[in-house]
């Protein structure tokens, strides 16, 4: 095993990645938030019982600070539809409900505004925006949708988008014969192989995500490179038919290796074909985006 493979596998086993595994579609437990029983129900219940109900759900913070936790919590509530469009968000009530300072609330709402989830206007306040205004390419929103009521639509859309992005990226990458990049891609395949042999799905997923991100970055198209975060987010919301390579299998490993071989040979069409095969390993994906017919 290479030094890189050993290092990556050791780091993956010792770190809390927050990546979902099979059967973890409901990984956000929505447990009672600390101190929930100490906050007056009228703060969030008021004229809308639903707001109080969802306000007591606690997101998986995965090591985030107060600011990150609140962004995560409110973001999930908005994307899930628990806080519907044009819903007013009163900072004072949010601060009381989640026991955070006005500064934390203000910074969190600014982040959500940048993602297109809320808008703040003078004399109107902060309100939830309709889905048409959301930045649906934002990695956080991709994740929130993938683990909420819209999970099926999100994963289908990700599959279709990846089908458009990655085969093209593979073809373009074959024209950029940088040996260090090709070696890095080969290293990722080696890591995936060792991880699969040891039953280490976490390391496999991390190496897989780096492989696809690097491939897009080396394609030489800056607009495609800007979309690499989408692919990374797609691979991290595993557990559904979003990709043919989000689970360790011999078939997915072989397709990754074929892509590397095609890149080394400067075979653009071959790299594109191998990527299309990789993205149709799972039958669910094949039903969404059929593989090209052979003539």
Tab-separated table of C-alpha atoms in Angstrom:
chain	number	residue	atom	x	y	z
A	1	UNK	CA	0.000	0.000	0.000
A	2	UNK	CA	1.305	3.478	-0.829
A	3	UNK	CA	2.053	6.019	1.896
A	4	UNK	CA	-0.819	8.175	0.619
A	5	UNK	CA	-3.274	5.280	0.844
A	6	UNK	CA	-2.175	4.384	4.367
A	7	UNK	CA	-2.418	7.998	5.537
A	8	UNK	CA	-5.840	8.538	4.024
A	9	UNK	CA	-7.286	5.327	5.403
A	10	UNK	CA	-5.943	6.035	8.886
A	11	UNK	CA	-7.324	9.579	8.860
A	12	UNK	CA	-10.725	8.436	7.651
A	13	UNK	CA	-11.082	5.840	10.372
A	14	UNK	CA	-10.141	8.300	13.121
A	15	UNK	CA	-12.302	11.235	11.994
A	16	UNK	CA	-16.006	11.925	12.204
A	17	UNK	CA	-16.795	12.689	8.598
A	18	UNK	CA	-20.520	13.267	8.774
A	19	UNK	CA	-20.956	11.267	5.562
A	20	UNK	CA	-24.076	9.185	5.386
A	21	UNK	CA	-23.879	5.464	4.929
A	22	UNK	CA	-26.422	2.939	3.720
A	23	UNK	CA	-29.629	3.126	5.710
A	24	UNK	CA	-28.892	6.589	7.083
A	25	UNK	CA	-31.478	8.551	5.142
A	26	UNK	CA	-32.906	9.766	8.425
A	27	UNK	CA	-29.580	10.592	10.014
A	28	UNK	CA	-30.928	13.847	11.448
A	29	UNK	CA	-32.731	12.546	14.524
A	30	UNK	CA	-34.638	15.713	15.348
A	31	UNK	CA	-34.219	15.002	19.039
A	32	UNK	CA	-35.358	17.452	21.657
A	33	UNK	CA	-33.019	20.424	21.765
A	34	UNK	CA	-31.221	21.180	25.046
A	35	UNK	CA	-33.346	23.392	27.228
A	36	UNK	CA	-36.441	22.951	25.076
A	37	UNK	CA	-38.669	22.568	28.098
A	38	UNK	CA	-37.363	25.807	29.564
A	39	UNK	CA	-38.566	27.967	26.686
A	40	UNK	CA	-42.116	29.179	26.663
A	41	UNK	CA	-44.169	27.355	24.046
A	42	UNK	CA	-45.775	30.619	23.043
A	43	UNK	CA	-42.455	31.871	21.674
A	44	UNK	CA	-42.780	29.609	18.637
A	45	UNK	CA	-46.256	28.170	18.924
A	46	UNK	CA	-48.202	31.424	18.934
A	47	UNK	CA	-50.728	31.430	16.124
A	48	UNK	CA	-48.903	28.679	14.267
A	49	UNK	CA	-48.476	25.371	16.115
A	50	UNK	CA	-46.349	23.959	13.288
A	51	UNK	CA	-43.620	26.526	13.847
A	52	UNK	CA	-43.312	25.512	17.477
A	53	UNK	CA	-43.290	21.835	16.582
A	54	UNK	CA	-40.473	22.013	14.085
A	55	UNK	CA	-38.566	24.490	16.208
A	56	UNK	CA	-37.954	21.784	18.765
A	57	UNK	CA	-36.126	19.596	16.286
A	58	UNK	CA	-32.361	19.565	16.718
A	59	UNK	CA	-30.103	19.067	13.740
A	60	UNK	CA	-26.978	16.936	13.766
A	61	UNK	CA	-24.347	19.590	14.289
A	62	UNK	CA	-21.364	17.369	13.435
A	63	UNK	CA	-18.993	19.575	15.366
A	64	UNK	CA	-20.331	22.914	14.131
A	65	UNK	CA	-20.292	25.953	16.409
A	66	UNK	CA	-23.445	27.730	17.527
A	67	UNK	CA	-23.577	29.742	14.319
A	68	UNK	CA	-23.194	26.665	12.121
A	69	UNK	CA	-25.706	24.690	14.153
A	70	UNK	CA	-28.344	27.375	13.816
A	71	UNK	CA	-27.750	27.674	10.066
A	72	UNK	CA	-28.112	23.917	9.811
A	73	UNK	CA	-31.271	23.850	11.900
A	74	UNK	CA	-33.074	26.701	10.179
A	75	UNK	CA	-31.877	25.572	6.754
A	76	UNK	CA	-33.330	22.112	7.253
A	77	UNK	CA	-36.607	23.554	8.497
A	78	UNK	CA	-36.931	25.810	5.449
A	79	UNK	CA	-35.885	23.233	2.848
A	80	UNK	CA	-38.129	20.562	4.348
A	81	UNK	CA	-41.101	22.906	4.017
A	82	UNK	CA	-41.686	23.125	7.762
A	83	UNK	CA	-41.127	26.863	7.421
A	84	UNK	CA	-43.068	27.704	4.296
A	85	UNK	CA	-42.544	30.492	1.797
A	86	UNK	CA	-43.166	34.030	3.052
A	87	UNK	CA	-42.913	32.819	6.635
A	88	UNK	CA	-41.721	35.655	8.913
A	89	UNK	CA	-38.626	34.859	10.973
A	90	UNK	CA	-38.383	37.025	14.080
A	91	UNK	CA	-34.765	37.151	15.340
A	92	UNK	CA	-35.830	37.662	18.960
A	93	UNK	CA	-38.018	34.550	18.903
A	94	UNK	CA	-35.296	32.496	17.207
A	95	UNK	CA	-32.763	33.618	19.813
A	96	UNK	CA	-35.071	32.677	22.678
A	97	UNK	CA	-36.069	29.365	21.155
A	98	UNK	CA	-32.517	28.175	20.474
A	99	UNK	CA	-30.910	30.036	23.384
A	100	UNK	CA	-28.374	31.903	21.256
A	101	UNK	CA	-27.355	35.539	21.101
A	102	UNK	CA	-28.713	38.128	18.709
A	103	UNK	CA	-25.319	38.157	17.002
A	104	UNK	CA	-25.495	34.425	16.283
A	105	UNK	CA	-29.039	34.776	14.928
A	106	UNK	CA	-28.092	37.743	12.772
A	107	UNK	CA	-25.043	35.992	11.279
A	108	UNK	CA	-27.016	32.809	10.651
A	109	UNK	CA	-29.777	34.667	8.831
A	110	UNK	CA	-27.162	36.405	6.681
A	111	UNK	CA	-25.789	33.012	5.615
A	112	UNK	CA	-29.278	31.790	4.775
A	113	UNK	CA	-29.930	34.985	2.841
A	114	UNK	CA	-26.773	34.396	0.781
A	115	UNK	CA	-28.123	30.952	-0.071
A	116	UNK	CA	-31.382	32.511	-1.256
A	117	UNK	CA	-33.467	30.891	1.476
A	118	UNK	CA	-34.568	34.086	3.216
A	119	UNK	CA	-34.764	37.787	2.454
A	120	UNK	CA	-34.499	40.732	4.821
A	121	UNK	CA	-36.220	44.011	3.960
A	122	UNK	CA	-36.727	47.233	5.912
A	123	UNK	CA	-40.165	47.493	7.516
A	124	UNK	CA	-40.915	43.930	6.391
A	125	UNK	CA	-38.418	41.864	8.336
A	126	UNK	CA	-36.901	38.512	7.422
A	127	UNK	CA	-39.075	36.086	5.499
A	128	UNK	CA	-38.629	32.677	3.883
A	129	UNK	CA	-38.267	32.878	0.112
A	130	UNK	CA	-39.917	30.524	-2.413
A	131	UNK	CA	-37.991	27.576	-3.840
A	132	UNK	CA	-37.519	29.402	-7.134
A	133	UNK	CA	-35.205	31.857	-5.334
A	134	UNK	CA	-33.005	29.245	-3.636
A	135	UNK	CA	-29.452	28.549	-4.771
A	136	UNK	CA	-30.123	24.906	-5.542
A	137	UNK	CA	-26.460	24.349	-6.433
A	138	UNK	CA	-25.331	25.249	-2.923
A	139	UNK	CA	-23.799	22.118	-1.295
A	140	UNK	CA	-25.693	22.694	1.970
A	141	UNK	CA	-29.035	22.986	0.195
A	142	UNK	CA	-28.223	19.868	-1.827
A	143	UNK	CA	-27.620	18.002	1.409
A	144	UNK	CA	-30.713	19.360	3.168
A	145	UNK	CA	-32.923	18.437	0.214
A	146	UNK	CA	-31.341	14.996	-0.069
A	147	UNK	CA	-32.246	14.130	3.515
A	148	UNK	CA	-35.665	15.750	3.583
A	149	UNK	CA	-39.053	15.149	1.984
A	150	UNK	CA	-37.595	16.062	-1.434
A	151	UNK	CA	-34.950	13.350	-1.267
A	152	UNK	CA	-36.155	11.428	-4.324
A	153	UNK	CA	-36.343	14.514	-6.530
A	154	UNK	CA	-32.972	15.737	-5.288
A	155	UNK	CA	-31.198	12.486	-6.009
A	156	UNK	CA	-32.791	12.186	-9.434
A	157	UNK	CA	-31.771	15.737	-10.290
A	158	UNK	CA	-28.233	15.103	-9.047
A	159	UNK	CA	-27.998	11.976	-11.181
A	160	UNK	CA	-29.128	13.863	-14.260
A	161	UNK	CA	-26.767	16.747	-13.564
A	162	UNK	CA	-23.788	14.482	-12.965
A	163	UNK	CA	-24.607	12.618	-16.160
A	164	UNK	CA	-24.226	15.923	-17.978
A	165	UNK	CA	-21.104	17.167	-16.180
A	166	UNK	CA	-18.812	14.228	-15.590
A	167	UNK	CA	-18.619	12.438	-18.960
A	168	UNK	CA	-17.718	15.774	-20.563
A	169	UNK	CA	-15.146	16.458	-17.850
A	170	UNK	CA	-13.570	13.040	-18.409
A	171	UNK	CA	-13.300	13.672	-22.152
A	172	UNK	CA	-11.704	17.083	-21.623
A	173	UNK	CA	-9.349	15.811	-18.936
A	174	UNK	CA	-7.829	13.363	-21.414
A	175	UNK	CA	-6.420	16.319	-23.288
A	176	UNK	CA	-4.492	17.539	-20.275
A	177	UNK	CA	-1.675	15.030	-19.873
A	178	UNK	CA	-0.334	16.154	-16.515
A	179	UNK	CA	1.498	13.219	-15.017
A	180	UNK	CA	1.132	14.384	-11.420
A	181	UNK	CA	-2.641	14.609	-11.787
A	182	UNK	CA	-2.875	11.206	-13.443
A	183	UNK	CA	-0.777	9.767	-10.618
A	184	UNK	CA	-3.052	11.352	-8.055
A	185	UNK	CA	-6.100	9.827	-9.738
A	186	UNK	CA	-4.345	6.448	-9.824
A	187	UNK	CA	-3.564	6.829	-6.117
A	188	UNK	CA	-7.252	7.391	-5.395
A	189	UNK	CA	-8.130	4.194	-7.247
A	190	UNK	CA	-5.497	2.337	-5.223
A	191	UNK	CA	-6.906	3.725	-1.985
A	192	UNK	CA	-10.421	2.729	-3.018
A	193	UNK	CA	-9.223	-0.787	-3.782
A	194	UNK	CA	-7.520	-1.220	-0.408
A	195	UNK	CA	-10.507	0.322	1.388
A	196	UNK	CA	-12.930	-2.003	-0.345
A	197	UNK	CA	-10.795	-5.003	0.600
A	198	UNK	CA	-10.917	-3.954	4.242
A	199	UNK	CA	-14.607	-3.104	4.209
A	200	UNK	CA	-13.798	0.546	4.875
A	201	UNK	CA	-16.676	2.371	3.195
A	202	UNK	CA	-15.685	5.707	4.715
A	203	UNK	CA	-12.220	5.763	3.149
A	204	UNK	CA	-13.671	4.504	-0.133
A	205	UNK	CA	-16.150	7.395	-0.153
A	206	UNK	CA	-13.485	9.987	0.585
A	207	UNK	CA	-11.137	8.733	-2.106
A	208	UNK	CA	-14.072	8.505	-4.513
A	209	UNK	CA	-15.079	12.117	-3.840
A	210	UNK	CA	-11.508	13.326	-4.348
A	211	UNK	CA	-11.219	11.352	-7.592
A	212	UNK	CA	-14.295	12.967	-9.124
A	213	UNK	CA	-13.479	16.445	-7.862
A	214	UNK	CA	-9.926	16.249	-9.214
A	215	UNK	CA	-11.133	14.950	-12.557
A	216	UNK	CA	-13.413	17.942	-13.009
A	217	UNK	CA	-10.706	20.356	-11.917
A	218	UNK	CA	-8.236	19.017	-14.452
A	219	UNK	CA	-10.696	19.256	-17.340
A	220	UNK	CA	-9.426	22.744	-18.085
A	221	UNK	CA	-12.861	24.372	-18.032
A	222	UNK	CA	-13.304	26.835	-15.188
A	223	UNK	CA	-17.069	26.794	-15.405
A	224	UNK	CA	-17.060	23.026	-14.985
A	225	UNK	CA	-14.565	23.380	-12.156
A	226	UNK	CA	-17.006	25.671	-10.396
A	227	UNK	CA	-19.476	22.787	-10.362
A	228	UNK	CA	-17.098	20.341	-8.667
A	229	UNK	CA	-18.711	21.098	-5.311
A	230	UNK	CA	-21.991	19.717	-6.638
A	231	UNK	CA	-20.377	16.385	-7.417
A	232	UNK	CA	-18.741	16.272	-3.997
A	233	UNK	CA	-22.066	17.006	-2.330
A	234	UNK	CA	-23.767	14.343	-4.434
A	235	UNK	CA	-21.244	11.727	-3.369
A	236	UNK	CA	-21.642	12.691	0.279
A	237	UNK	CA	-25.399	12.188	0.312
A	238	UNK	CA	-25.042	8.475	-0.347
A	239	UNK	CA	-27.751	5.988	0.463
A	240	UNK	CA	-29.834	6.584	-2.646
A	241	UNK	CA	-29.528	6.283	-6.426
A	242	UNK	CA	-27.396	9.357	-6.937
A	243	UNK	CA	-24.374	7.700	-8.480
A	244	UNK	CA	-22.958	4.423	-9.578
A	245	UNK	CA	-19.933	4.764	-7.351
A	246	UNK	CA	-21.198	5.740	-3.920
A	247	UNK	CA	-20.841	2.165	-2.615
A	248	UNK	CA	-17.703	0.003	-2.729
A	249	UNK	CA	-18.146	-2.512	-5.559
A	250	UNK	CA	-15.784	-4.312	-7.912
A	251	UNK	CA	-17.633	-2.847	-10.885
A	252	UNK	CA	-17.283	0.777	-9.764
A	253	UNK	CA	-13.596	0.234	-8.953
A	254	UNK	CA	-12.981	-1.249	-12.400
A	255	UNK	CA	-14.677	1.694	-14.122
A	256	UNK	CA	-12.548	4.152	-12.138
A	257	UNK	CA	-9.434	2.272	-13.260
A	258	UNK	CA	-10.586	2.370	-16.900
A	259	UNK	CA	-10.997	6.136	-16.666
A	260	UNK	CA	-7.424	6.488	-15.390
A	261	UNK	CA	-6.116	4.261	-18.193
A	262	UNK	CA	-8.001	6.267	-20.814
A	263	UNK	CA	-6.647	9.538	-19.452
A	264	UNK	CA	-3.094	8.197	-19.507
A	265	UNK	CA	-3.569	7.189	-23.147
A	266	UNK	CA	-5.073	10.558	-24.048
A	267	UNK	CA	-8.256	8.748	-25.099
A	268	UNK	CA	-11.026	11.288	-24.602
A	269	UNK	CA	-13.882	9.191	-26.020
A	270	UNK	CA	-12.699	6.204	-23.983
A	271	UNK	CA	-12.622	8.240	-20.769
A	272	UNK	CA	-16.101	9.597	-21.498
A	273	UNK	CA	-17.482	6.122	-22.174
A	274	UNK	CA	-15.929	4.736	-18.986
A	275	UNK	CA	-17.493	7.543	-16.961
A	276	UNK	CA	-20.916	6.881	-18.455
A	277	UNK	CA	-20.564	3.221	-17.519
A	278	UNK	CA	-19.564	4.207	-13.998
A	279	UNK	CA	-22.641	6.382	-13.592
A	280	UNK	CA	-24.953	3.526	-14.596
A	281	UNK	CA	-23.706	0.823	-12.244
A	282	UNK	CA	-26.898	0.988	-10.207
A	283	UNK	CA	-30.190	-0.004	-11.916
A	284	UNK	CA	-31.981	2.976	-10.337
A	285	UNK	CA	-29.648	5.383	-12.096
A	286	UNK	CA	-29.953	3.515	-15.361
A	287	UNK	CA	-33.713	3.987	-15.244
A	288	UNK	CA	-33.265	7.716	-14.707
A	289	UNK	CA	-30.641	8.267	-17.399
A	290	UNK	CA	-30.454	5.319	-19.825
A	291	UNK	CA	-27.051	4.321	-21.108
A	292	UNK	CA	-26.355	4.985	-24.807
A	293	UNK	CA	-27.504	2.224	-27.119
A	294	UNK	CA	-24.832	0.167	-28.796
A	295	UNK	CA	-25.118	0.070	-32.585
